[in-house]
PDB file of C-alpha atoms in Angstrom:
ATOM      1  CA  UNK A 218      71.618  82.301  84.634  1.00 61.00           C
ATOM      2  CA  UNK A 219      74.432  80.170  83.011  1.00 68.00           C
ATOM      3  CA  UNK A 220      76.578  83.073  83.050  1.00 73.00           C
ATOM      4  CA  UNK A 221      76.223  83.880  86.189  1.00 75.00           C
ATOM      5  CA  UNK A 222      77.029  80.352  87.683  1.00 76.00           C
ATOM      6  CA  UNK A 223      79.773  80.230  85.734  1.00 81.00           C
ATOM      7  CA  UNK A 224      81.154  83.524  86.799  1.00 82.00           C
ATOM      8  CA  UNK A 225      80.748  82.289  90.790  1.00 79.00           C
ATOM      9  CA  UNK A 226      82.514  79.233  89.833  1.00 82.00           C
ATOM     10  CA  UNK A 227      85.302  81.027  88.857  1.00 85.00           C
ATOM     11  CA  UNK A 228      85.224  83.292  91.286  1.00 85.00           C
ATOM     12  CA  UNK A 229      85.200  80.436  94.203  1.00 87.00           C
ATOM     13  CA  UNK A 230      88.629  78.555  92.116  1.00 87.00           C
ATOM     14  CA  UNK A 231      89.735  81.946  92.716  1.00 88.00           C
ATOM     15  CA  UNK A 232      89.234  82.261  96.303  1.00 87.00           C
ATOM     16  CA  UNK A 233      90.428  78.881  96.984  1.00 88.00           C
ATOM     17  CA  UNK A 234      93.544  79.518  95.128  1.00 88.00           C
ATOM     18  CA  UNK A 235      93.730  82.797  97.113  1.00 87.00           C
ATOM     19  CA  UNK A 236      93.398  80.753 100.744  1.00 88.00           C
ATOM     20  CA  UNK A 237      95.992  78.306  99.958  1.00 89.00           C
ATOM     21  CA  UNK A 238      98.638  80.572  99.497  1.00 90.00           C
ATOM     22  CA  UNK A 239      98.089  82.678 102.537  1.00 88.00           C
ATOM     23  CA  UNK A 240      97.256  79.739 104.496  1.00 89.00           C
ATOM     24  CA  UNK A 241     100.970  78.529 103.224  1.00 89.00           C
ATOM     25  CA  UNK A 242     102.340  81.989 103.611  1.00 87.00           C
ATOM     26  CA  UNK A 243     100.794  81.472 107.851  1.00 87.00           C
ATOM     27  CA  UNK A 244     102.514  78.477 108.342  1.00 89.00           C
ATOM     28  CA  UNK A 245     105.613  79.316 107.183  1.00 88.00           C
ATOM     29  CA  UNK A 246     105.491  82.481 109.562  1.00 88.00           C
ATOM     30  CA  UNK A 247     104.947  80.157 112.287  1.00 87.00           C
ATOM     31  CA  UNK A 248     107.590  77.926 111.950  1.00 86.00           C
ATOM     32  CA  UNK A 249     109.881  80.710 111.129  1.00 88.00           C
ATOM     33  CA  UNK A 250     109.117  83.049 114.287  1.00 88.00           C
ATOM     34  CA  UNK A 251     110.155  80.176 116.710  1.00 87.00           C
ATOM     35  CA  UNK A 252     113.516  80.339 115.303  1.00 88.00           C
ATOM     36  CA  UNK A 253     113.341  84.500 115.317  1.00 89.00           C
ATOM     37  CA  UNK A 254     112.081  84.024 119.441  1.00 88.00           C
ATOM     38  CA  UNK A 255     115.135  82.132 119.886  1.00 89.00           C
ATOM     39  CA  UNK A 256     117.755  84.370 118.630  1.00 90.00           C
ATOM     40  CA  UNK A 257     116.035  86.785 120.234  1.00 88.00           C
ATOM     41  CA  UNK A 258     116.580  85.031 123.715  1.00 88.00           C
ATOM     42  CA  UNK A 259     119.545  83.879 122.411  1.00 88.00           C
ATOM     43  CA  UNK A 260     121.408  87.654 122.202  1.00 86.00           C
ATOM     44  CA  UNK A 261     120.027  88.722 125.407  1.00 82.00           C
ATOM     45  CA  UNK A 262     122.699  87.570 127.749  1.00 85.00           C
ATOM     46  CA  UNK A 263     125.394  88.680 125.661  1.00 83.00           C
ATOM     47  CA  UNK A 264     123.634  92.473 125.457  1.00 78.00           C
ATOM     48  CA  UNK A 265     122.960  92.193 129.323  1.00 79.00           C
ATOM     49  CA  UNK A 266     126.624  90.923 129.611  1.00 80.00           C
ATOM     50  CA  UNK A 267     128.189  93.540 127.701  1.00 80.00           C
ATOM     51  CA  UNK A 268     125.864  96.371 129.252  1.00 76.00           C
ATOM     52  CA  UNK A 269     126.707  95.044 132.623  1.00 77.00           C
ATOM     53  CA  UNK A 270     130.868  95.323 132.338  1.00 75.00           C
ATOM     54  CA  UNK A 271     130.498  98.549 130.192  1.00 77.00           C
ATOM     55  CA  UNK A 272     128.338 100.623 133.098  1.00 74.00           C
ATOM     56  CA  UNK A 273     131.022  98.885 135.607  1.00 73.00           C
ATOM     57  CA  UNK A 274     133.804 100.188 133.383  1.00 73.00           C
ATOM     58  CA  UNK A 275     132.363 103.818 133.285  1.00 70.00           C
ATOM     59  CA  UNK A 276     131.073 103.808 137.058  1.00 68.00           C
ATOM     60  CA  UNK A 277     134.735 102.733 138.435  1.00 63.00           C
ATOM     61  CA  UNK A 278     137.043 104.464 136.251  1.00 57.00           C
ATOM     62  CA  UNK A 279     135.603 107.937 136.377  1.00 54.00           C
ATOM     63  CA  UNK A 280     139.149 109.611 134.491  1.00 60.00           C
ATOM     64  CA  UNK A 281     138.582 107.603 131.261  1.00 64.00           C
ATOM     65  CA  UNK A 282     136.855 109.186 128.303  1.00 64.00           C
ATOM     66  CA  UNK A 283     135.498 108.628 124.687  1.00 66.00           C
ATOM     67  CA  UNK A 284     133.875 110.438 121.975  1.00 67.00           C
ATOM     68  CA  UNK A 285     130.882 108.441 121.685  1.00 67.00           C
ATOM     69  CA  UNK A 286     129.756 109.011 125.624  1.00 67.00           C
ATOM     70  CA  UNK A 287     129.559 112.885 124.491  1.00 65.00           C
ATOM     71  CA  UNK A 288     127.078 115.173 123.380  1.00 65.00           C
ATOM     72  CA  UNK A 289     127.944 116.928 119.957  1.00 64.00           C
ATOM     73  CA  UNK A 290     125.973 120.566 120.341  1.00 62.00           C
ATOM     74  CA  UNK A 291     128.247 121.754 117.207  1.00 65.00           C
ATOM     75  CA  UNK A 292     126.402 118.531 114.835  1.00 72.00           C
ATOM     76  CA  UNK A 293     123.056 120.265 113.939  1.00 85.00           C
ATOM     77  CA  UNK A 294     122.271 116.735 112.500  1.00 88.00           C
ATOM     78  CA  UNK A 295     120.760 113.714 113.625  1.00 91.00           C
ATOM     79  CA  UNK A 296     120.324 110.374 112.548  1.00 92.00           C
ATOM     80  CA  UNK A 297     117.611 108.460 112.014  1.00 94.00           C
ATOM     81  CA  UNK A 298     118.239 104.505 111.501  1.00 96.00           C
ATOM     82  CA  UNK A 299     114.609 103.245 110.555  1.00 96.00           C
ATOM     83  CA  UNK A 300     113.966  99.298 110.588  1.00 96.00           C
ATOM     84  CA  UNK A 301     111.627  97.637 108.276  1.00 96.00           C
ATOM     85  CA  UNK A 302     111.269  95.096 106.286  1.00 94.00           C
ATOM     86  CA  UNK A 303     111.893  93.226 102.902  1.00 93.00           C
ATOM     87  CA  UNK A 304     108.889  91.990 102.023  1.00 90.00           C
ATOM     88  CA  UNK A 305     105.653  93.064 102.499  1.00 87.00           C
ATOM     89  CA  UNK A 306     102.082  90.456 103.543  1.00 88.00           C
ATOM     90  CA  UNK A 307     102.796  91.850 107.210  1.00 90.00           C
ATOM     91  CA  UNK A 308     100.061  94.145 107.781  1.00 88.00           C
ATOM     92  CA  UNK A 309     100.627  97.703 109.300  1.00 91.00           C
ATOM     93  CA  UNK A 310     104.154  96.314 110.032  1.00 94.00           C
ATOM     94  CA  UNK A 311     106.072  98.713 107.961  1.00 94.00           C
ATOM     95  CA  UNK A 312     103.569 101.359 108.239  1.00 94.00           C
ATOM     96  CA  UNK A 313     103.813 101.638 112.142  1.00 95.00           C
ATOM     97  CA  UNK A 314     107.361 102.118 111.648  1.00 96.00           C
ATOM     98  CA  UNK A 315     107.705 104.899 109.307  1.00 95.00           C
ATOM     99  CA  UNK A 316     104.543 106.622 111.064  1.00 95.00           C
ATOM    100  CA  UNK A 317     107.021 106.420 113.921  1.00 95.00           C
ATOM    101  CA  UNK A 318     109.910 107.951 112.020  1.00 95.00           C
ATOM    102  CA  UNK A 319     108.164 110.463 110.440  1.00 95.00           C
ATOM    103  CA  UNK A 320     107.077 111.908 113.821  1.00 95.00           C
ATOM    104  CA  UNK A 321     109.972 112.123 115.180  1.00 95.00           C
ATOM    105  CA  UNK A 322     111.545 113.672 111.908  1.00 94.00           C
ATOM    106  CA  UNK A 323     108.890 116.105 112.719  1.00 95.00           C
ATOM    107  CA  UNK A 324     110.059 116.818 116.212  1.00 94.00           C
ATOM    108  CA  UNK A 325     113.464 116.817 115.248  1.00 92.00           C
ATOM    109  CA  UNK A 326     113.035 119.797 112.542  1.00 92.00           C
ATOM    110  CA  UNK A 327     110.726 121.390 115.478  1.00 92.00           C
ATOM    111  CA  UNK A 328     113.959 121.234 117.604  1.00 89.00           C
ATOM    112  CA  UNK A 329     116.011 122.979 114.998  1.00 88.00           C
ATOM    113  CA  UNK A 330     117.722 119.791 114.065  1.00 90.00           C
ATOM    114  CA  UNK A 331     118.117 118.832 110.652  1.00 91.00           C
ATOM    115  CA  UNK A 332     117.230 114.678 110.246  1.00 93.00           C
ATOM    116  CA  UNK A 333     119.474 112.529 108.346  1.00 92.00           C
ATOM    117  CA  UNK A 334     117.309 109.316 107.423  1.00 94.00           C
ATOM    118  CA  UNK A 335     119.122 105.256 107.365  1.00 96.00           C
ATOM    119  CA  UNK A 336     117.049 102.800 106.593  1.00 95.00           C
ATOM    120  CA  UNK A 337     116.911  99.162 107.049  1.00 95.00           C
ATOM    121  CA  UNK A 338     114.760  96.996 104.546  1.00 94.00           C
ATOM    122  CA  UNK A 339     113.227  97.429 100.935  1.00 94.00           C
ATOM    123  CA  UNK A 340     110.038  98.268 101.857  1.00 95.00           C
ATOM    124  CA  UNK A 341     111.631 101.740 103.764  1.00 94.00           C
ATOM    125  CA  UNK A 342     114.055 101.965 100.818  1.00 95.00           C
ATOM    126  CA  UNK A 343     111.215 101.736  98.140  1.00 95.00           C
ATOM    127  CA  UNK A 344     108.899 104.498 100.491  1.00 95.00           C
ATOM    128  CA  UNK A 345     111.380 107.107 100.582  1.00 94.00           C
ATOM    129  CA  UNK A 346     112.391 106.845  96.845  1.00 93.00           C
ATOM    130  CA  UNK A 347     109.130 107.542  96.095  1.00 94.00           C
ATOM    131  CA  UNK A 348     108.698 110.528  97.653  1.00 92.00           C
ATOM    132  CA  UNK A 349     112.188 111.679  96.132  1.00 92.00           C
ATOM    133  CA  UNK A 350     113.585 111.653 100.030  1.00 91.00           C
ATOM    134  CA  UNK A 351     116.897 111.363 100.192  1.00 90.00           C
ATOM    135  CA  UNK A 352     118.780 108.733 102.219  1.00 92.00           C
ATOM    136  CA  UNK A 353     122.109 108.855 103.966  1.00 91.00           C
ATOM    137  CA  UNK A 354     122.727 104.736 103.755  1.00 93.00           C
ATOM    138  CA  UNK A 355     120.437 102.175 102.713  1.00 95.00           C
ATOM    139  CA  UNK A 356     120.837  97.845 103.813  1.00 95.00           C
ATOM    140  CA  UNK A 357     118.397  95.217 102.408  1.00 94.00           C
ATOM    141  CA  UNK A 358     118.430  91.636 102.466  1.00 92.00           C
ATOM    142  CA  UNK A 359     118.032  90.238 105.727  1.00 92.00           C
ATOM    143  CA  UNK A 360     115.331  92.031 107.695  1.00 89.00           C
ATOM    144  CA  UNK A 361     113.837  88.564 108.420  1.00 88.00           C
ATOM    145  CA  UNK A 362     116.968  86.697 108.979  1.00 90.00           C
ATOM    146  CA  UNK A 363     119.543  89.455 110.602  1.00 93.00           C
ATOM    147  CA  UNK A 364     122.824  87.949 111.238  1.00 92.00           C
ATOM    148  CA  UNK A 365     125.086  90.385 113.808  1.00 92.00           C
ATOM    149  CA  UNK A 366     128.084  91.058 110.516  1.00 93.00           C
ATOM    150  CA  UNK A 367     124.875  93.194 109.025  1.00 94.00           C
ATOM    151  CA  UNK A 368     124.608  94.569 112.668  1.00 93.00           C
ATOM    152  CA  UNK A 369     128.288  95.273 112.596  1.00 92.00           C
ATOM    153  CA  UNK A 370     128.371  96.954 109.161  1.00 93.00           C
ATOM    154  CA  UNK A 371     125.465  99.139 110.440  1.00 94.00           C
ATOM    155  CA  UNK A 372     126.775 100.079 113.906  1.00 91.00           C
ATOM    156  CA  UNK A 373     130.390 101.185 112.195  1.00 91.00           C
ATOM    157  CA  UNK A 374     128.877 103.279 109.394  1.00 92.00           C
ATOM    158  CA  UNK A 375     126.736 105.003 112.237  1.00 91.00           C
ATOM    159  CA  UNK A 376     129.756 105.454 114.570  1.00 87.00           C
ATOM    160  CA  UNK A 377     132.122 107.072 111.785  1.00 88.00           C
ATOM    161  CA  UNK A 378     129.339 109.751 110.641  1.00 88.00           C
ATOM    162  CA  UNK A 379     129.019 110.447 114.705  1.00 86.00           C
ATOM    163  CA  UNK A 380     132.861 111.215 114.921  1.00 82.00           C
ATOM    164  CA  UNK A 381     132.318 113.598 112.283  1.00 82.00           C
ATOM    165  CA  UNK A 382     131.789 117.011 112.431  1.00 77.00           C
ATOM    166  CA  UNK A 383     129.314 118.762 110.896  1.00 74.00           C
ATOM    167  CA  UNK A 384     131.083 120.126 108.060  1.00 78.00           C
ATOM    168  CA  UNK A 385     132.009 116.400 106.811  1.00 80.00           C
ATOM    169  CA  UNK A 386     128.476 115.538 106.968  1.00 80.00           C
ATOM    170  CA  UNK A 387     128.469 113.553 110.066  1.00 84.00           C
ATOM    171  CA  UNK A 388     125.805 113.886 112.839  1.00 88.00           C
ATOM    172  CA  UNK A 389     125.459 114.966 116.644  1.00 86.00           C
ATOM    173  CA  UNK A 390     122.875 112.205 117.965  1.00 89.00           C
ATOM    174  CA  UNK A 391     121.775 108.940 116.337  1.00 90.00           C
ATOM    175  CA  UNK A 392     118.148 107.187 116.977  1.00 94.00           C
ATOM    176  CA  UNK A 393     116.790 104.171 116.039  1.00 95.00           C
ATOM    177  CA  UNK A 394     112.862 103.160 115.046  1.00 96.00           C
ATOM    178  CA  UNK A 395     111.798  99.620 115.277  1.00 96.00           C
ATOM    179  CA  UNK A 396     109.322  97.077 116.387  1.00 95.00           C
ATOM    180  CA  UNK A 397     110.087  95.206 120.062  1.00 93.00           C
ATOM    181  CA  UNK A 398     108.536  91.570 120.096  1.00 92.00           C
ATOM    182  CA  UNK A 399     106.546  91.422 123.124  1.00 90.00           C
ATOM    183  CA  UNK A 400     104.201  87.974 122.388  1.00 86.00           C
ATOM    184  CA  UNK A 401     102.589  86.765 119.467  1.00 85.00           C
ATOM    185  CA  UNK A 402      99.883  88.720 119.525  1.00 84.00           C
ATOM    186  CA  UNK A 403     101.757  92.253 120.446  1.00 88.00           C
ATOM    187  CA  UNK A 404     104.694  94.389 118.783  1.00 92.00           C
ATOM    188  CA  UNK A 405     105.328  97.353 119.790  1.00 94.00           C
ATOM    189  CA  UNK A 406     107.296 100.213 117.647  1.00 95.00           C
ATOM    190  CA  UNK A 407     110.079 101.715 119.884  1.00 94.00           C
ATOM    191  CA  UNK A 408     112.092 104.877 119.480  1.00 94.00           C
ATOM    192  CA  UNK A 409     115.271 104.330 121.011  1.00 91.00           C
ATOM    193  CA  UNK A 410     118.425 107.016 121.254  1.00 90.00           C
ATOM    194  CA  UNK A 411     121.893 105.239 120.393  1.00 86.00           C
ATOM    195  CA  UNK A 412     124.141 108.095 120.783  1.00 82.00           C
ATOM    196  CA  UNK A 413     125.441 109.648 122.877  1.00 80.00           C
ATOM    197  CA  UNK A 414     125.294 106.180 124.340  1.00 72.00           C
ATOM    198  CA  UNK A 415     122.474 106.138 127.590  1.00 64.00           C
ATOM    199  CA  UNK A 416     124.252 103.206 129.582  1.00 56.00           C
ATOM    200  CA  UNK A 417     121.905 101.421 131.996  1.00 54.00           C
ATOM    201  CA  UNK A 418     122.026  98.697 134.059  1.00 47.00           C
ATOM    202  CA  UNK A 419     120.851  95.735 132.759  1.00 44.00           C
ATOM    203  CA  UNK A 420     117.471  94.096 133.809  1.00 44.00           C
ATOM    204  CA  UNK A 421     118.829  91.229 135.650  1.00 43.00           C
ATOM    205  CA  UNK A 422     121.340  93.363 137.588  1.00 48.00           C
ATOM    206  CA  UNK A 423     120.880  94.895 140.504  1.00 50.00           C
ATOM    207  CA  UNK A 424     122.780  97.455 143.250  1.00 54.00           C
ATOM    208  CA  UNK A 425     126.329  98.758 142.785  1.00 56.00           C
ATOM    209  CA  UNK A 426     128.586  96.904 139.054  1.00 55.00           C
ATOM    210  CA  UNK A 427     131.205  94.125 140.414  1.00 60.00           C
ATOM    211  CA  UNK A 428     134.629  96.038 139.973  1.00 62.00           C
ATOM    212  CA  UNK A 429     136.356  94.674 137.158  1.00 63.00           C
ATOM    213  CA  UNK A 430     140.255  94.456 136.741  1.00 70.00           C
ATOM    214  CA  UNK A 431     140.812  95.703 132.963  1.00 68.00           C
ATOM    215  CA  UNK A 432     144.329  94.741 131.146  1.00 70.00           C
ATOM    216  CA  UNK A 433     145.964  96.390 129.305  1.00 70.00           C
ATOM    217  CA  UNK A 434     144.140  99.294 130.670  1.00 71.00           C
ATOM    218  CA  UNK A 435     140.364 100.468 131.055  1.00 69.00           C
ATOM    219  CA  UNK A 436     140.614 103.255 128.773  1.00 72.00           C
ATOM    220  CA  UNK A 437     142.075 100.316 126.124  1.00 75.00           C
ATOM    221  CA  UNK A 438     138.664  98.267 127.429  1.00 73.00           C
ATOM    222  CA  UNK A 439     136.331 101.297 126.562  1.00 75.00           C
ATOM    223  CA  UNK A 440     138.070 102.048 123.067  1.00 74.00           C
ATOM    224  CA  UNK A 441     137.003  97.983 122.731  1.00 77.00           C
ATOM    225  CA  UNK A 442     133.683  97.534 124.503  1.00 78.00           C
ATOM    226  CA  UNK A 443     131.943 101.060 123.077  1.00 80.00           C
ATOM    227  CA  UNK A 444     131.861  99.687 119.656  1.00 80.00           C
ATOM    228  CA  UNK A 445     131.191  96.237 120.408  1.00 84.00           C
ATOM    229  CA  UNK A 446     128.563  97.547 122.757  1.00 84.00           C
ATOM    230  CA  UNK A 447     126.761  99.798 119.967  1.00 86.00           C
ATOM    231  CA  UNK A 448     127.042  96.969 117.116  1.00 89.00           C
ATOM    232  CA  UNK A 449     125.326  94.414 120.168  1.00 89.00           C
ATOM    233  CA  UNK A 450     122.223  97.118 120.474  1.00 88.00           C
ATOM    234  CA  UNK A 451     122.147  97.422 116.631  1.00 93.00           C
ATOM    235  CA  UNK A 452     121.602  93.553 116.464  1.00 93.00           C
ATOM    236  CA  UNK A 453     119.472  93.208 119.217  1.00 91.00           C
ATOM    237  CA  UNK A 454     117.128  95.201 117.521  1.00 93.00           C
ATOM    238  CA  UNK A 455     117.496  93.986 114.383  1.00 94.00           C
ATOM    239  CA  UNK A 456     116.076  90.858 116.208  1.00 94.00           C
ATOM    240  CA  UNK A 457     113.430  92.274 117.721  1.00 93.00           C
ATOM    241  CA  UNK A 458     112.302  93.533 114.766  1.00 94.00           C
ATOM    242  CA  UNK A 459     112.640  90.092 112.470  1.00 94.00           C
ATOM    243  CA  UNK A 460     110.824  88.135 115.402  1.00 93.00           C
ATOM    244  CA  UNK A 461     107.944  91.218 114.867  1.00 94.00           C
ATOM    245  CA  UNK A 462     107.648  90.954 111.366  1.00 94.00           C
ATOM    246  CA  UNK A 463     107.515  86.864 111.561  1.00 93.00           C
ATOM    247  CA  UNK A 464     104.792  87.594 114.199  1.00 92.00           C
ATOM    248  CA  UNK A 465     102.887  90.592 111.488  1.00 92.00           C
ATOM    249  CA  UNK A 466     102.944  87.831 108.757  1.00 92.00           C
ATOM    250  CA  UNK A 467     100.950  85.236 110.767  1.00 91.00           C
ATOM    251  CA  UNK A 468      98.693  87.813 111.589  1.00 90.00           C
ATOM    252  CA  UNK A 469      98.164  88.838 108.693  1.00 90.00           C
ATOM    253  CA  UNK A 470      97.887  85.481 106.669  1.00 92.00           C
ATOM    254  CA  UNK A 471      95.987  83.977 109.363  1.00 90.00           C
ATOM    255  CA  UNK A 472      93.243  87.042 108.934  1.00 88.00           C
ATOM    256  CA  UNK A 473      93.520  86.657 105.071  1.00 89.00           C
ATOM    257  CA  UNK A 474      92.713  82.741 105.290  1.00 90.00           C
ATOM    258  CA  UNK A 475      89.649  83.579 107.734  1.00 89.00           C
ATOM    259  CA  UNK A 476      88.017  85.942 105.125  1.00 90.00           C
ATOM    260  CA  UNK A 477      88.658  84.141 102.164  1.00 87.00           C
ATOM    261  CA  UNK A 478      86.671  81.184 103.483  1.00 88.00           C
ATOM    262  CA  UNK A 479      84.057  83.424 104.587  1.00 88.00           C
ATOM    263  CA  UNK A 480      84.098  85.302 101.329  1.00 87.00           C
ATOM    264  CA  UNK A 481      83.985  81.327  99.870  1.00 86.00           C
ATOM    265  CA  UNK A 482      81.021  80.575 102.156  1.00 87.00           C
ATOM    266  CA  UNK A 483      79.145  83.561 100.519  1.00 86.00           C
ATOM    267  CA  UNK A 484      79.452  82.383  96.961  1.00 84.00           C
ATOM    268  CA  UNK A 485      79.203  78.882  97.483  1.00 85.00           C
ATOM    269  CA  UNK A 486      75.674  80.003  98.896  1.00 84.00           C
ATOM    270  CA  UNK A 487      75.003  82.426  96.263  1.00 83.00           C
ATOM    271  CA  UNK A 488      75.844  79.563  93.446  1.00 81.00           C
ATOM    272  CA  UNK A 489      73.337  77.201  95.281  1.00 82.00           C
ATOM    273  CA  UNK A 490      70.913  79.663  95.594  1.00 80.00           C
ATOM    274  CA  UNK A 491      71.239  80.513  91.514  1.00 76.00           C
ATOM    275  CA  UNK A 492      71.356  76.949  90.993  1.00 76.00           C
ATOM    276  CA  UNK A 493      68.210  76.132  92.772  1.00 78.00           C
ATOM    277  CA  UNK A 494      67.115  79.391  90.805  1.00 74.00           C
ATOM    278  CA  UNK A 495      67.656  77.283  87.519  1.00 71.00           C
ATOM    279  CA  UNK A 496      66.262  74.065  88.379  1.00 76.00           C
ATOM    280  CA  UNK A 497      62.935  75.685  89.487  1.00 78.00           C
ATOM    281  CA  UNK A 498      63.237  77.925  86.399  1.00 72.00           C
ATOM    282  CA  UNK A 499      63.493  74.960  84.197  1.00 71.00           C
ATOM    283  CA  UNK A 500      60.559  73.015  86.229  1.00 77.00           C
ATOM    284  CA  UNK A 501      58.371  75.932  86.180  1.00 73.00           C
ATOM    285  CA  UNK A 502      58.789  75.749  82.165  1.00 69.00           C
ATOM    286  CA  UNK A 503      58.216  71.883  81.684  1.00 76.00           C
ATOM    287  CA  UNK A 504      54.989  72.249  83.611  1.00 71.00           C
ATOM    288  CA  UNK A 505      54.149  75.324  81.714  1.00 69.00           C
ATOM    289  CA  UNK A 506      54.740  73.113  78.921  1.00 68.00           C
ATOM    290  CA  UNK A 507      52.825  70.503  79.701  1.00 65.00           C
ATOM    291  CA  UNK A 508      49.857  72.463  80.730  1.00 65.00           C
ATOM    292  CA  UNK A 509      50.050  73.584  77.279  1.00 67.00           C
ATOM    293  CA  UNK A 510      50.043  70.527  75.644  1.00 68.00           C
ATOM    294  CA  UNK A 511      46.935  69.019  78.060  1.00 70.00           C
ATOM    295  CA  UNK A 512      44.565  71.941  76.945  1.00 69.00           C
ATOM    296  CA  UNK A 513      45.564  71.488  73.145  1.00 68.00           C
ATOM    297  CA  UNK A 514      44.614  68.155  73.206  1.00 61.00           C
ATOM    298  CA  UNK A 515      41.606  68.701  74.994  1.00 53.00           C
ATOM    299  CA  UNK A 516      40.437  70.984  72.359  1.00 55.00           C
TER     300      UNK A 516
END
């Protein structure tokens, strides 16, 4: 009986020990994904911007042309750019993502294309070296704090291997796999195509693009705004998926807190209820005793 009240009291130091760290690790999330929200907000009317003067560029100035608004049939590869994250106490975070991936890898192959994987975060890199799969590029170290030169590194390297052709290892098409914040309680994995670039108008706009006047020239504007355009996306997701991860490690935390102090609340009982088991062992044998003791000295 000793044994086993000592083995609950260690097990409940445990458990406490075990609740204030995730109940740390919640609260840092927290006041981390208010920060994340407002980048987030922060790089929409640039993207919206951009998107805006780009579709007005391409819907006014119909002569101009660029490699990166064309489809490659000749590339038999395509990129995949997958998003995930550094560290891990985020739940099904990273696993959403490369289920994502992997499907479309899947489809891809089906399609007769052969997938070229990027990937964005240690806990990708770490996946696919230990299946032995090989990489094109790998970038760690600030899947939870994206600033837009990682954006920028990303969105050239993926540019140059488009240009390519096939024999210099580049690739025809280029997609990208990460999580959208929607709220708090939802993220969403997305499966986006980069390039050949699928311009759009942007939410807030509406009807026909103002006519811009471009100097030097707009084919000089498109050479610009393409690249600055694709790095812009890059980091906008990059966002997305930071303010999703912040969101996944609250969740996650909060839901480890809430069953460590249940699990607490079950062997705080089940020490009582050995305690109590004790204490009416050890009365049970004092009256045994004395009983004992009465009927030898009545004799």
């Amino acid at each position: 009986m000793a044994a086993q009240l000592r083995q609950l009291r260690q097990q409940i130091k445990t458990v406490k020990s075990t609740a204030k760290i995730t109940r740390a690790q919640e609260m840092i999330a927290t006041s981390r994904i208010v920060k994340a929200q407002q980048a987030v907000a922060a790089s929409k009317p640039y993207a919206d911007q951009i998107t805006q003067a780009l579709t007005a560029l391409v819907s006014h100035h119909v002569g101009i042309d660029h490699p990166l608004l064309h489809e490659q049939p000749a590339d038999n590869r395509s990129a995949v750019l997958i998003v995930t994250s550094d560290r891990g106490f985020c739940g099904a975070y990273n696993a959403n993502v490369i289920r994502e991936a992997e499907s479309l890898i899947r489809s891809l192959r089906e399609a007769g294309r052969e997938p070229v994987p990027y990937v964005v975060g240690n806990k990708g890199i770490t996946w696919y070296r230990f299946r032995d799969r090989e990489v094109a590029e790998t970038w760690h170290g600030f899947s939870d704090r994206p600033a837009f030169a990682d954006a920028e590194g990303i969105g050239r390297r993926l540019a140059a291997d488009f240009l390519k052709t096939d024999a210099e290892g580049g690739v025809g098409e280029i997609h990208v796999v990460y999580t959208e914040f929607v709220s708090m309680l939802t993220q969403n994995v997305q499966v986006k195509r980069l390039m050949p670039l699928e311009i759009t108008d942007s939410e807030s706009g509406s009807g026909v693009p103002p006519a811009y006047e471009f100097e030097p020239s707009a084919q000089d504007a498109l050479d610009l705004l393409l690249p600055n355009y694709v790095e812009s996306r890059i980091f906008h997701m990059l966002l997305q998926s930071a303010a999703s991860f912040q969101a996944s490690v609250r969740r996650a935390m909060k839901s480890a807190t809430d069953n460590a102090n249940e699990l607490l609340g079950v062997y705080t009982r089940q020490m009582n209820q050995a305690r109590q088991a004790a204490i009416t062992q050890e009365i049970s044998e004092i009256v045994g005793g004395a009983d004992a003791l009465a009927e030898s000295g009545g004799e």
